[in-house]
């Protein structure tokens, strides 16, 4: 398009699951438009983005700006600037602390205005940063909210927070404003702190105003694809009554090609995290297993399960006799960064799995996208974080859901009820699950003839829709490419309108 002197400022929430898609969005906008993009965040997050950008190519105009932040000022452990490894009881502190970024963000944008002589084209802020609307308004630009979740999950999440519908019923289920009757939600799909929320607690006092402010943005960007979430997008658009541009999937383009295995360098280009186990080794391990034979298990960047659940999951996996890669962290209640203790697993489990090559335990962090795009990977046991969902479906890998927090249970519900690509094993860290149930679900999804085969077929259709959405050639442009072009065109025409009206004020 070539509007090289435009500038966009991006403000991600401080969590890997948000930083990764924000950086991917920045790269996508930059590649399409040549705009200057500044991503602003706290110093440690900027450091981690810096190391990511340093290892990837094509990053000339992504600037990084530090917003001063001291975690201990907010009751957080020292040097804690993301949700990763943060105990649940401190999570709310991080959300509350994010409000302190408003003043430095304002200073940053004022500085840009001073240097460039006009405001940035827009601010793109996380849905959790509703305050960015005030900043943008008062500095003569507009704020666009970016939801790193999917359309259905985001709509459910915001409607539940804004309405707390479970508080006005004695039943275990409830209907949700914005959703049709048939989509009944269950109280067990809510995280315990949301179950207890009543509008006066810390969580409500953060989420309700921030989400309400975000609902006043100029528009929303959503990391989904029009053709895979028509129902969710209808709900979200009706609910926020704003333009919603579906610009997903925010996944490196290399992972969306029809070629085979992904280059291992991709994992080094994603928000500064280094796999704790060499990517090459994981891929070698996968190479040594047959096509469509391996189960991949991971609970995202910030979650883990309980000790008893961990043991039962291990028992079920072992008894299933299927090959698996499991990204494993200390169980809930223990330091997630701490040393892993063998006692959390059945006796001799890891040695047995290593010896027989049935299972590979990757402690802490694995090269997820490479694993999902490997031909040996057959199914993903996932907490249903939205990045994981998009990564899995973009590779046609069906899901076994084990949602733990945030909007994951609504994603899991949508994947099962609307898309037919998933089956839920259990939910939360308090549920009782036994090895036999784990084995039962694994047998079900690995069975080509029954439900497992159906899920796989459906996932293959979704994969094609995702890949079609980014098509960009002379014959055809995919829906996500068109949405991105439309988003940029709308902002540019808004810019033109406002400069026309300020010129006419001057000439009057
Ligand atoms: O060992 C690992 C673990 C994670 N990842 C990557 O980290 C990201 C994790 O994102 P996601 O699957 O969305 O999980 P969370 O980190 O839990 O994401 C948070 O942010 C998401 C987007 O808003 C929400 O959908 C989730 O509920 C919320 O917990 C993905 O890109 C993964 O590929 C790895 O590369 N290796």
Short mmCIF file of C-alpha atoms and ligand atoms in Angstrom, two decimals:
data_model
loop_
_atom_site.label_atom_id
_atom_site.label_comp_id
_atom_site.label_asym_id
_atom_site.label_seq_id
_atom_site.Cartn_x
_atom_site.Cartn_y
_atom_site.Cartn_z
CA UNK A 1 0.00 0.00 0.00
CA UNK A 2 2.90 2.32 0.79
CA UNK A 3 1.90 4.84 3.48
CA UNK A 4 5.35 4.74 4.87
CA UNK A 5 5.12 7.61 7.28
CA UNK A 6 2.15 6.37 9.31
CA UNK A 7 2.76 5.20 12.85
CA UNK A 8 0.81 2.78 15.06
CA UNK A 9 1.41 2.28 18.79
CA UNK A 10 0.59 -1.11 20.27
CA UNK A 11 -0.06 -1.84 23.95
CA UNK A 12 -0.20 -5.57 24.76
CA UNK A 13 -1.22 -7.05 28.09
CA UNK A 14 1.74 -8.57 29.92
CA UNK A 15 1.38 -12.30 29.23
CA UNK A 16 3.02 -14.62 26.71
CA UNK A 17 -0.39 -15.54 25.30
CA UNK A 18 -0.89 -11.84 24.47
CA UNK A 19 2.66 -10.76 23.57
CA UNK A 20 3.01 -13.53 20.96
CA UNK A 21 -0.08 -12.53 18.91
CA UNK A 22 0.63 -8.79 19.39
CA UNK A 23 4.10 -9.22 17.91
CA UNK A 24 2.67 -11.32 15.09
CA UNK A 25 0.04 -8.64 14.43
CA UNK A 26 2.72 -5.93 14.39
CA UNK A 27 4.71 -7.90 11.83
CA UNK A 28 1.63 -8.50 9.72
CA UNK A 29 0.62 -4.83 9.63
CA UNK A 30 4.17 -3.76 9.02
CA UNK A 31 4.67 -6.17 6.14
CA UNK A 32 1.41 -5.16 4.52
CA UNK A 33 1.73 -1.40 4.90
CA UNK A 34 5.29 -0.42 5.76
CA UNK A 35 3.93 1.63 8.65
CA UNK A 36 6.15 2.26 11.62
CA UNK A 37 4.98 0.17 14.55
CA UNK A 38 5.93 0.81 18.16
CA UNK A 39 5.17 -1.89 20.70
CA UNK A 40 5.26 -0.49 24.23
CA UNK A 41 5.45 -2.62 27.35
CA UNK A 42 7.27 -3.04 30.64
CA UNK A 43 11.10 -3.34 30.57
CA UNK A 44 11.39 -7.13 30.94
CA UNK A 45 8.75 -7.75 28.29
CA UNK A 46 10.53 -5.37 25.97
CA UNK A 47 13.80 -7.22 26.60
CA UNK A 48 12.14 -10.49 25.68
CA UNK A 49 10.54 -8.99 22.55
CA UNK A 50 13.91 -7.48 21.68
CA UNK A 51 15.61 -10.87 21.70
CA UNK A 52 12.83 -12.29 19.54
CA UNK A 53 13.02 -9.52 17.01
CA UNK A 54 16.82 -9.78 16.92
CA UNK A 55 16.58 -13.40 15.75
CA UNK A 56 13.91 -12.87 13.11
CA UNK A 57 14.23 -11.19 9.77
CA UNK A 58 12.08 -8.44 8.33
CA UNK A 59 11.66 -6.36 11.45
CA UNK A 60 13.03 -3.05 10.30
CA UNK A 61 10.26 -0.84 11.47
CA UNK A 62 9.07 -2.53 14.63
CA UNK A 63 10.20 -0.27 17.43
CA UNK A 64 10.10 -1.25 21.06
CA UNK A 65 9.46 1.25 23.84
CA UNK A 66 9.87 0.63 27.56
CA UNK A 67 7.15 1.79 29.91
CA UNK A 68 8.67 2.13 33.40
CA UNK A 69 7.32 -0.48 35.80
CA UNK A 70 8.42 -1.81 39.17
CA UNK A 71 6.66 -5.05 40.11
CA UNK A 72 7.33 -4.78 43.86
CA UNK A 73 5.44 -1.45 43.93
CA UNK A 74 2.32 -3.49 43.15
CA UNK A 75 2.74 -6.34 45.63
CA UNK A 76 4.22 -8.61 42.96
CA UNK A 77 7.39 -10.67 43.37
CA UNK A 78 10.58 -8.97 42.19
CA UNK A 79 11.07 -8.82 38.42
CA UNK A 80 7.61 -10.13 37.70
CA UNK A 81 6.12 -8.55 34.63
CA UNK A 82 4.03 -11.35 33.12
CA UNK A 83 1.51 -13.95 34.20
CA UNK A 84 4.04 -16.68 33.59
CA UNK A 85 4.82 -18.62 36.76
CA UNK A 86 2.74 -16.17 38.76
CA UNK A 87 0.77 -17.76 41.62
CA UNK A 88 -2.98 -17.38 41.12
CA UNK A 89 -3.42 -15.24 44.24
CA UNK A 90 -1.02 -12.68 42.73
CA UNK A 91 -2.61 -12.66 39.28
CA UNK A 92 -5.05 -9.92 40.23
CA UNK A 93 -2.11 -7.73 41.31
CA UNK A 94 -0.68 -7.92 37.81
CA UNK A 95 -3.99 -6.87 36.29
CA UNK A 96 -4.31 -3.98 38.74
CA UNK A 97 -0.66 -3.03 38.13
CA UNK A 98 -1.30 -2.76 34.39
CA UNK A 99 -3.33 0.40 35.10
CA UNK A 100 -0.09 2.11 36.08
CA UNK A 101 1.01 1.93 32.42
CA UNK A 102 -1.48 4.62 31.43
CA UNK A 103 0.69 7.59 32.40
CA UNK A 104 3.90 6.35 30.69
CA UNK A 105 1.90 5.30 27.60
CA UNK A 106 0.48 8.81 27.44
CA UNK A 107 3.99 10.29 27.71
CA UNK A 108 5.24 7.99 24.97
CA UNK A 109 2.48 9.00 22.55
CA UNK A 110 2.86 12.70 23.41
CA UNK A 111 6.56 12.34 22.57
CA UNK A 112 5.71 10.77 19.21
CA UNK A 113 3.33 13.65 18.46
CA UNK A 114 6.03 16.17 19.31
CA UNK A 115 8.57 14.48 17.04
CA UNK A 116 6.28 13.68 14.13
CA UNK A 117 4.01 16.69 14.29
CA UNK A 118 0.81 14.63 14.38
CA UNK A 119 -0.74 11.81 16.40
CA UNK A 120 -0.18 8.18 15.46
CA UNK A 121 -2.73 6.70 13.06
CA UNK A 122 -4.15 4.67 15.94
CA UNK A 123 -3.38 2.89 19.16
CA UNK A 124 -3.98 -0.86 19.21
CA UNK A 125 -4.44 -1.91 22.79
CA UNK A 126 -5.29 -5.11 24.57
CA UNK A 127 -8.98 -5.57 25.43
CA UNK A 128 -7.86 -5.49 29.08
CA UNK A 129 -6.47 -1.96 28.58
CA UNK A 130 -9.72 -0.03 28.26
CA UNK A 131 -7.87 3.01 29.62
CA UNK A 132 -6.10 3.32 26.26
CA UNK A 133 -9.34 4.85 24.91
CA UNK A 134 -8.94 7.90 27.15
CA UNK A 135 -5.29 8.21 26.16
CA UNK A 136 -6.07 7.98 22.43
CA UNK A 137 -9.06 10.37 22.61
CA UNK A 138 -7.23 13.02 24.54
CA UNK A 139 -4.23 12.88 22.18
CA UNK A 140 -6.23 13.19 18.97
CA UNK A 141 -6.11 9.61 17.75
CA UNK A 142 -8.32 6.52 18.07
CA UNK A 143 -7.99 3.32 20.04
CA UNK A 144 -8.66 -0.07 18.50
CA UNK A 145 -9.03 -2.97 20.92
CA UNK A 146 -7.34 -6.20 20.01
CA UNK A 147 -8.69 -9.40 21.47
CA UNK A 148 -6.12 -12.16 21.45
CA UNK A 149 -8.95 -14.64 22.03
CA UNK A 150 -11.45 -16.00 19.53
CA UNK A 151 -14.82 -14.40 18.82
CA UNK A 152 -17.06 -16.84 20.73
CA UNK A 153 -14.72 -17.09 23.73
CA UNK A 154 -14.24 -13.33 23.90
CA UNK A 155 -17.97 -12.63 23.63
CA UNK A 156 -18.71 -15.12 26.42
CA UNK A 157 -15.91 -13.76 28.59
CA UNK A 158 -16.96 -10.14 28.33
CA UNK A 159 -20.66 -10.86 28.68
CA UNK A 160 -20.08 -12.96 31.81
CA UNK A 161 -17.88 -10.29 33.40
CA UNK A 162 -20.25 -7.46 32.55
CA UNK A 163 -23.45 -9.27 33.58
CA UNK A 164 -22.37 -11.88 36.16
CA UNK A 165 -25.48 -13.89 35.14
CA UNK A 166 -24.61 -16.84 37.39
CA UNK A 167 -25.18 -14.61 40.40
CA UNK A 168 -28.88 -14.26 39.65
CA UNK A 169 -29.75 -17.94 39.51
CA UNK A 170 -29.68 -20.82 42.00
CA UNK A 171 -29.23 -23.32 39.21
CA UNK A 172 -25.90 -24.71 38.10
CA UNK A 173 -26.42 -23.41 34.59
CA UNK A 174 -27.32 -20.05 33.11
CA UNK A 175 -28.07 -18.36 29.82
CA UNK A 176 -25.85 -15.54 28.76
CA UNK A 177 -26.86 -12.11 27.43
CA UNK A 178 -25.89 -11.95 23.77
CA UNK A 179 -26.06 -15.75 23.32
CA UNK A 180 -29.07 -17.77 22.14
CA UNK A 181 -30.93 -19.97 24.68
CA UNK A 182 -29.41 -23.13 23.28
CA UNK A 183 -25.90 -22.11 24.40
CA UNK A 184 -26.44 -22.74 28.09
CA UNK A 185 -23.34 -22.29 30.22
CA UNK A 186 -22.51 -24.27 33.31
CA UNK A 187 -21.24 -22.81 36.55
CA UNK A 188 -18.33 -25.29 36.46
CA UNK A 189 -17.12 -23.48 33.34
CA UNK A 190 -16.31 -20.46 35.48
CA UNK A 191 -13.04 -20.09 37.30
CA UNK A 192 -13.60 -20.06 41.12
CA UNK A 193 -12.78 -16.32 41.38
CA UNK A 194 -15.31 -15.53 38.66
CA UNK A 195 -17.89 -17.76 40.36
CA UNK A 196 -17.41 -15.71 43.51
CA UNK A 197 -17.33 -12.31 41.79
CA UNK A 198 -20.16 -9.96 42.71
CA UNK A 199 -19.10 -6.63 41.22
CA UNK A 200 -17.34 -5.43 44.36
CA UNK A 201 -14.36 -7.81 44.46
CA UNK A 202 -10.88 -6.96 43.09
CA UNK A 203 -11.37 -8.96 39.90
CA UNK A 204 -14.70 -7.33 39.00
CA UNK A 205 -13.32 -3.93 39.87
CA UNK A 206 -10.61 -4.41 37.29
CA UNK A 207 -12.47 -6.24 34.52
CA UNK A 208 -15.83 -4.46 34.50
CA UNK A 209 -14.54 -0.93 33.87
CA UNK A 210 -11.73 -2.00 31.54
CA UNK A 211 -13.99 -4.13 29.35
CA UNK A 212 -16.70 -1.44 29.32
CA UNK A 213 -14.15 1.12 28.16
CA UNK A 214 -12.88 -1.23 25.46
CA UNK A 215 -16.44 -1.54 24.21
CA UNK A 216 -16.18 2.19 23.36
CA UNK A 217 -13.18 1.74 21.07
CA UNK A 218 -13.20 2.72 17.42
CA UNK A 219 -13.35 -0.97 16.53
CA UNK A 220 -11.99 -4.36 17.47
CA UNK A 221 -9.46 -6.67 15.91
CA UNK A 222 -9.93 -10.38 16.57
CA UNK A 223 -7.42 -13.19 16.12
CA UNK A 224 -9.86 -15.43 14.29
CA UNK A 225 -10.98 -16.24 10.78
CA UNK A 226 -14.37 -15.18 9.41
CA UNK A 227 -15.17 -18.62 7.92
CA UNK A 228 -14.35 -20.67 11.02
CA UNK A 229 -16.28 -18.60 13.55
CA UNK A 230 -19.33 -17.14 11.78
CA UNK A 231 -21.53 -17.79 14.82
CA UNK A 232 -19.08 -16.36 17.38
CA UNK A 233 -18.45 -13.30 15.23
CA UNK A 234 -22.17 -12.62 14.89
CA UNK A 235 -22.50 -12.73 18.65
CA UNK A 236 -19.45 -10.56 19.26
CA UNK A 237 -20.48 -7.95 16.68
CA UNK A 238 -24.01 -7.75 18.02
CA UNK A 239 -22.72 -7.51 21.54
CA UNK A 240 -20.11 -4.76 21.14
CA UNK A 241 -21.89 -3.03 18.25
CA UNK A 242 -18.58 -2.04 16.69
CA UNK A 243 -16.72 -3.10 13.59
CA UNK A 244 -14.81 -6.32 14.31
CA UNK A 245 -12.05 -7.20 11.86
CA UNK A 246 -11.05 -10.89 11.83
CA UNK A 247 -7.40 -10.81 10.93
CA UNK A 248 -6.23 -14.20 12.19
CA UNK A 249 -4.50 -16.52 12.24
CA UNK A 250 -1.57 -14.67 13.81
CA UNK A 251 0.80 -17.51 13.17
CA UNK A 252 4.10 -17.32 11.29
CA UNK A 253 3.34 -17.79 7.61
CA UNK A 254 5.93 -20.60 7.38
CA UNK A 255 3.61 -22.70 9.51
CA UNK A 256 0.74 -22.24 7.08
CA UNK A 257 2.44 -23.56 4.00
CA UNK A 258 1.54 -26.93 2.65
CA UNK A 259 5.10 -28.16 2.92
CA UNK A 260 6.10 -30.61 5.62
CA UNK A 261 8.02 -29.94 8.80
CA UNK A 262 8.52 -26.43 10.12
CA UNK A 263 11.98 -24.95 10.42
CA UNK A 264 13.07 -24.99 14.04
CA UNK A 265 14.06 -21.33 13.93
CA UNK A 266 10.36 -20.43 14.14
CA UNK A 267 10.28 -21.15 17.87
CA UNK A 268 13.01 -18.58 18.38
CA UNK A 269 10.94 -15.90 16.68
CA UNK A 270 8.05 -16.01 19.11
CA UNK A 271 8.15 -13.61 22.06
CA UNK A 272 11.55 -14.42 23.40
CA UNK A 273 10.87 -17.86 24.89
CA UNK A 274 13.49 -20.49 24.36
CA UNK A 275 12.31 -24.10 24.44
CA UNK A 276 13.77 -25.83 27.51
CA UNK A 277 14.38 -28.85 25.34
CA UNK A 278 16.12 -28.32 22.01
CA UNK A 279 13.58 -28.07 19.20
CA UNK A 280 15.76 -30.32 17.04
CA UNK A 281 15.58 -33.09 19.65
CA UNK A 282 11.77 -32.91 19.82
CA UNK A 283 11.56 -33.14 16.06
CA UNK A 284 13.99 -36.06 15.96
CA UNK A 285 11.86 -37.82 18.55
CA UNK A 286 8.76 -37.17 16.45
CA UNK A 287 10.57 -38.36 13.32
CA UNK A 288 11.17 -41.68 15.02
CA UNK A 289 7.40 -42.22 15.42
CA UNK A 290 4.87 -43.07 12.75
CA UNK A 291 2.53 -40.63 11.02
CA UNK A 292 -0.43 -39.48 13.10
CA UNK A 293 0.58 -41.50 16.12
CA UNK A 294 1.63 -38.97 18.78
CA UNK A 295 -0.45 -37.17 21.40
CA UNK A 296 0.83 -33.70 22.34
CA UNK A 297 -0.09 -32.39 25.82
CA UNK A 298 0.39 -28.81 26.97
CA UNK A 299 -1.44 -26.32 29.16
CA UNK A 300 -0.12 -23.11 27.60
CA UNK A 301 2.28 -20.56 28.97
CA UNK A 302 0.97 -20.01 32.47
CA UNK A 303 -1.10 -22.98 33.64
CA UNK A 304 -0.56 -26.31 35.24
CA UNK A 305 -2.75 -29.04 36.80
CA UNK A 306 -2.90 -30.55 40.29
CA UNK A 307 -0.60 -33.23 41.58
CA UNK A 308 -3.31 -35.91 41.68
CA UNK A 309 -4.49 -35.00 38.20
CA UNK A 310 -0.90 -35.19 36.97
CA UNK A 311 -0.52 -38.73 38.30
CA UNK A 312 -3.80 -39.87 36.77
CA UNK A 313 -2.96 -38.28 33.42
CA UNK A 314 0.35 -40.16 33.50
CA UNK A 315 -1.39 -43.45 34.33
CA UNK A 316 -3.91 -42.96 31.53
CA UNK A 317 -1.21 -42.11 29.00
CA UNK A 318 0.92 -45.08 29.95
CA UNK A 319 -2.04 -47.46 29.82
CA UNK A 320 -3.15 -46.15 26.45
CA UNK A 321 0.15 -47.40 25.04
CA UNK A 322 0.21 -44.38 22.71
CA UNK A 323 3.24 -42.21 22.06
CA UNK A 324 3.12 -38.72 23.59
CA UNK A 325 5.02 -35.48 24.19
CA UNK A 326 4.01 -33.81 27.43
CA UNK A 327 5.08 -30.28 28.37
CA UNK A 328 5.19 -30.63 32.11
CA UNK A 329 5.58 -28.14 34.98
CA UNK A 330 5.40 -28.49 38.76
CA UNK A 331 1.77 -28.92 39.83
CA UNK A 332 -0.47 -26.19 41.14
CA UNK A 333 0.58 -24.92 44.55
CA UNK A 334 4.32 -25.34 43.82
CA UNK A 335 6.80 -22.92 42.33
CA UNK A 336 6.23 -23.34 38.61
CA UNK A 337 9.83 -22.33 37.91
CA UNK A 338 11.15 -24.72 40.54
CA UNK A 339 12.80 -28.11 40.16
CA UNK A 340 10.48 -30.90 39.01
CA UNK A 341 10.13 -33.75 41.53
CA UNK A 342 9.74 -37.34 40.39
CA UNK A 343 7.28 -37.92 43.26
CA UNK A 344 4.62 -35.92 41.37
CA UNK A 345 4.41 -38.74 38.84
CA UNK A 346 3.85 -42.50 39.25
CA UNK A 347 7.01 -44.23 40.42
CA UNK A 348 9.62 -44.61 37.69
CA UNK A 349 7.31 -43.03 35.09
CA UNK A 350 9.78 -40.74 33.33
CA UNK A 351 12.52 -43.40 33.12
CA UNK A 352 10.07 -45.97 31.77
CA UNK A 353 8.76 -43.56 29.17
CA UNK A 354 12.28 -42.59 28.11
CA UNK A 355 13.45 -46.14 27.86
CA UNK A 356 10.49 -47.43 25.89
CA UNK A 357 10.32 -44.19 23.83
CA UNK A 358 6.60 -44.13 24.52
CA UNK A 359 6.73 -40.65 25.96
CA UNK A 360 8.86 -37.54 25.96
CA UNK A 361 8.53 -35.21 28.95
CA UNK A 362 9.56 -31.68 28.09
CA UNK A 363 10.01 -29.66 31.24
CA UNK A 364 8.50 -26.18 31.13
CA UNK A 365 8.54 -25.00 27.50
CA UNK A 366 8.43 -26.82 24.16
CA UNK A 367 8.59 -25.69 20.53
CA UNK A 368 4.82 -26.02 20.23
CA UNK A 369 4.21 -24.89 16.69
CA UNK A 370 6.91 -27.19 15.35
CA UNK A 371 5.40 -30.11 17.24
CA UNK A 372 1.88 -29.38 16.03
CA UNK A 373 2.99 -29.06 12.44
CA UNK A 374 4.90 -32.35 12.50
CA UNK A 375 3.26 -35.19 10.57
CA UNK A 376 3.53 -37.57 13.56
CA UNK A 377 1.30 -35.41 15.76
CA UNK A 378 -2.26 -36.74 15.82
CA UNK A 379 -4.11 -34.94 18.63
CA UNK A 380 -3.53 -32.10 21.11
CA UNK A 381 -4.58 -32.38 24.77
CA UNK A 382 -4.89 -28.66 25.44
CA UNK A 383 -6.14 -26.12 27.97
CA UNK A 384 -7.78 -24.42 24.95
CA UNK A 385 -5.90 -21.13 25.18
CA UNK A 386 -6.78 -19.42 21.92
CA UNK A 387 -3.26 -19.34 20.46
CA UNK A 388 -2.99 -23.08 21.02
CA UNK A 389 -6.38 -23.58 19.39
CA UNK A 390 -5.43 -21.60 16.29
CA UNK A 391 -2.05 -23.28 16.07
CA UNK A 392 -3.61 -26.73 16.35
CA UNK A 393 -6.45 -26.13 13.89
CA UNK A 394 -4.15 -24.47 11.37
CA UNK A 395 -2.40 -27.84 11.24
CA UNK A 396 -5.65 -29.85 11.18
CA UNK A 397 -4.93 -31.34 14.61
CA UNK A 398 -8.09 -32.08 16.65
CA UNK A 399 -8.21 -31.28 20.35
CA UNK A 400 -8.94 -32.93 23.68
CA UNK A 401 -10.00 -30.05 25.91
CA UNK A 402 -8.93 -29.54 29.49
CA UNK A 403 -9.76 -25.87 30.11
CA UNK A 404 -8.26 -24.31 33.22
CA UNK A 405 -8.83 -20.54 33.39
CA UNK A 406 -9.78 -17.32 31.61
CA UNK A 407 -12.07 -17.96 28.59
CA UNK A 408 -10.71 -21.45 27.95
CA UNK A 409 -13.88 -23.30 28.99
CA UNK A 410 -15.92 -21.23 26.51
CA UNK A 411 -13.39 -22.00 23.78
CA UNK A 412 -13.64 -25.67 24.68
CA UNK A 413 -17.45 -25.52 24.52
CA UNK A 414 -17.38 -23.83 21.12
CA UNK A 415 -14.80 -26.27 19.72
CA UNK A 416 -16.99 -29.19 20.74
CA UNK A 417 -20.50 -27.84 20.05
CA UNK A 418 -19.99 -25.55 17.08
CA UNK A 419 -16.90 -26.86 15.29
CA UNK A 420 -16.95 -30.54 16.23
CA UNK A 421 -13.17 -30.68 16.46
CA UNK A 422 -12.80 -31.39 20.15
CA UNK A 423 -13.97 -33.44 23.07
CA UNK A 424 -13.60 -32.21 26.64
CA UNK A 425 -11.77 -34.54 29.02
CA UNK A 426 -12.32 -32.53 32.19
CA UNK A 427 -12.11 -28.94 33.39
CA UNK A 428 -10.27 -27.04 36.12
CA UNK A 429 -7.67 -28.09 38.66
CA UNK A 430 -10.14 -29.41 41.20
CA UNK A 431 -11.87 -32.02 39.09
CA UNK A 432 -11.41 -35.69 39.90
CA UNK A 433 -10.11 -37.60 36.96
CA UNK A 434 -8.86 -41.16 36.86
CA UNK A 435 -6.38 -42.78 34.50
CA UNK A 436 -9.07 -44.98 33.00
CA UNK A 437 -11.07 -41.95 31.82
CA UNK A 438 -7.95 -40.48 30.27
CA UNK A 439 -7.31 -43.72 28.43
CA UNK A 440 -10.98 -43.88 27.36
CA UNK A 441 -10.87 -40.42 25.76
CA UNK A 442 -7.54 -41.14 24.10
CA UNK A 443 -8.92 -44.37 22.61
CA UNK A 444 -11.97 -42.45 21.40
CA UNK A 445 -10.04 -39.72 19.62
CA UNK A 446 -7.42 -42.04 18.16
CA UNK A 447 -10.11 -44.28 16.68
CA UNK A 448 -10.35 -43.40 13.04
CA UNK A 449 -13.82 -44.87 12.49
CA UNK A 450 -15.89 -43.17 15.17
CA UNK A 451 -15.93 -39.75 16.80
CA UNK A 452 -12.15 -39.45 16.51
CA UNK A 453 -12.37 -39.76 12.73
CA UNK A 454 -15.18 -37.16 12.62
CA UNK A 455 -13.16 -34.70 14.68
CA UNK A 456 -10.17 -35.21 12.42
CA UNK A 457 -12.23 -34.61 9.28
CA UNK A 458 -13.74 -31.46 10.76
CA UNK A 459 -10.30 -30.22 11.81
CA UNK A 460 -9.02 -30.80 8.26
CA UNK A 461 -11.85 -28.62 6.88
CA UNK A 462 -11.06 -25.86 9.39
CA UNK A 463 -7.38 -26.06 8.47
CA UNK A 464 -8.25 -25.40 4.80
CA UNK A 465 -10.48 -22.46 5.76
CA UNK A 466 -7.71 -20.97 7.88
CA UNK A 467 -5.20 -21.32 5.08
CA UNK A 468 -7.61 -19.89 2.49
CA UNK A 469 -8.13 -16.81 4.67
CA UNK A 470 -4.53 -15.69 4.14
CA UNK A 471 -4.49 -16.29 0.41
CA UNK A 472 -3.08 -13.24 -1.30
CA UNK A 473 -2.54 -13.59 -5.01
CA UNK A 474 -3.85 -12.11 -8.23
CA UNK A 475 -6.77 -14.51 -8.41
CA UNK A 476 -8.05 -14.20 -4.89
CA UNK A 477 -7.61 -12.51 -1.56
CA UNK A 478 -8.61 -14.42 1.56
CA UNK A 479 -10.98 -12.97 4.15
CA UNK A 480 -8.26 -12.14 6.69
CA UNK A 481 -6.19 -10.33 4.09
CA UNK A 482 -9.26 -8.35 3.01
CA UNK A 483 -10.10 -7.57 6.64
CA UNK A 484 -6.59 -6.23 7.25
CA UNK A 485 -6.77 -4.05 4.12
CA UNK A 486 -10.19 -2.80 5.13
CA UNK A 487 -9.01 -2.02 8.66
CA UNK A 488 -6.12 0.07 7.32
CA UNK A 489 -8.30 1.78 4.69
CA UNK A 490 -10.90 2.76 7.29
CA UNK A 491 -8.24 4.26 9.55
CA UNK A 492 -6.65 6.19 6.70
CA UNK A 493 -9.96 7.63 5.59
CA UNK A 494 -10.70 8.59 9.20
CA UNK A 495 -7.32 10.36 9.24
CA UNK A 496 -8.20 12.20 6.04
CA UNK A 497 -11.59 13.25 7.38
CA UNK A 498 -10.12 14.63 10.57
CA UNK A 499 -7.40 16.53 8.75
CA UNK A 500 -10.03 17.97 6.37
CA UNK A 501 -12.19 19.13 9.27
CA UNK A 502 -9.23 20.64 11.13
CA UNK A 503 -8.17 22.45 7.92
CA UNK A 504 -11.65 23.87 7.49
CA UNK A 505 -11.65 25.04 11.11
CA UNK A 506 -8.33 26.79 10.45
CA UNK A 507 -9.59 28.44 7.21
CA UNK A 508 -12.80 29.57 8.89
O1 LIG B 1 5.64 -24.98 25.95
C1 LIG B 1 5.07 -24.09 25.35
C2 LIG B 1 3.87 -23.49 25.82
C3 LIG B 1 3.30 -22.49 25.07
N1 LIG B 1 3.87 -22.08 23.91
C4 LIG B 1 3.25 -21.00 23.11
O2 LIG B 1 2.67 -20.05 23.99
C5 LIG B 1 1.42 -19.62 23.50
C6 LIG B 1 0.38 -19.94 24.56
O3 LIG B 1 -0.81 -19.28 24.25
P1 LIG B 1 -2.25 -19.88 24.59
O4 LIG B 1 -2.37 -21.23 24.07
O5 LIG B 1 -3.25 -18.90 24.10
O6 LIG B 1 -2.26 -20.03 26.15
P2 LIG B 1 -2.03 -18.99 27.38
O7 LIG B 1 -0.62 -18.65 27.45
O8 LIG B 1 -2.65 -19.62 28.55
O9 LIG B 1 -2.88 -17.72 26.89
C7 LIG B 1 -3.59 -16.69 27.54
O10 LIG B 1 -3.98 -15.84 26.45
C8 LIG B 1 -4.83 -16.44 25.47
C9 LIG B 1 -5.08 -15.41 24.40
O11 LIG B 1 -5.78 -14.33 24.90
C10 LIG B 1 -6.12 -16.93 26.10
O12 LIG B 1 -6.91 -17.59 25.14
C11 LIG B 1 -5.79 -17.87 27.26
O13 LIG B 1 -6.98 -18.28 27.89
C12 LIG B 1 -4.87 -17.17 28.25
O14 LIG B 1 -4.53 -18.03 29.33
C13 LIG B 1 1.17 -20.37 22.21
O15 LIG B 1 1.54 -19.54 21.13
C14 LIG B 1 2.11 -21.56 22.27
O16 LIG B 1 2.58 -22.00 21.03
C15 LIG B 1 5.01 -22.66 23.43
O17 LIG B 1 5.52 -22.30 22.36
N2 LIG B 1 5.58 -23.65 24.17
#
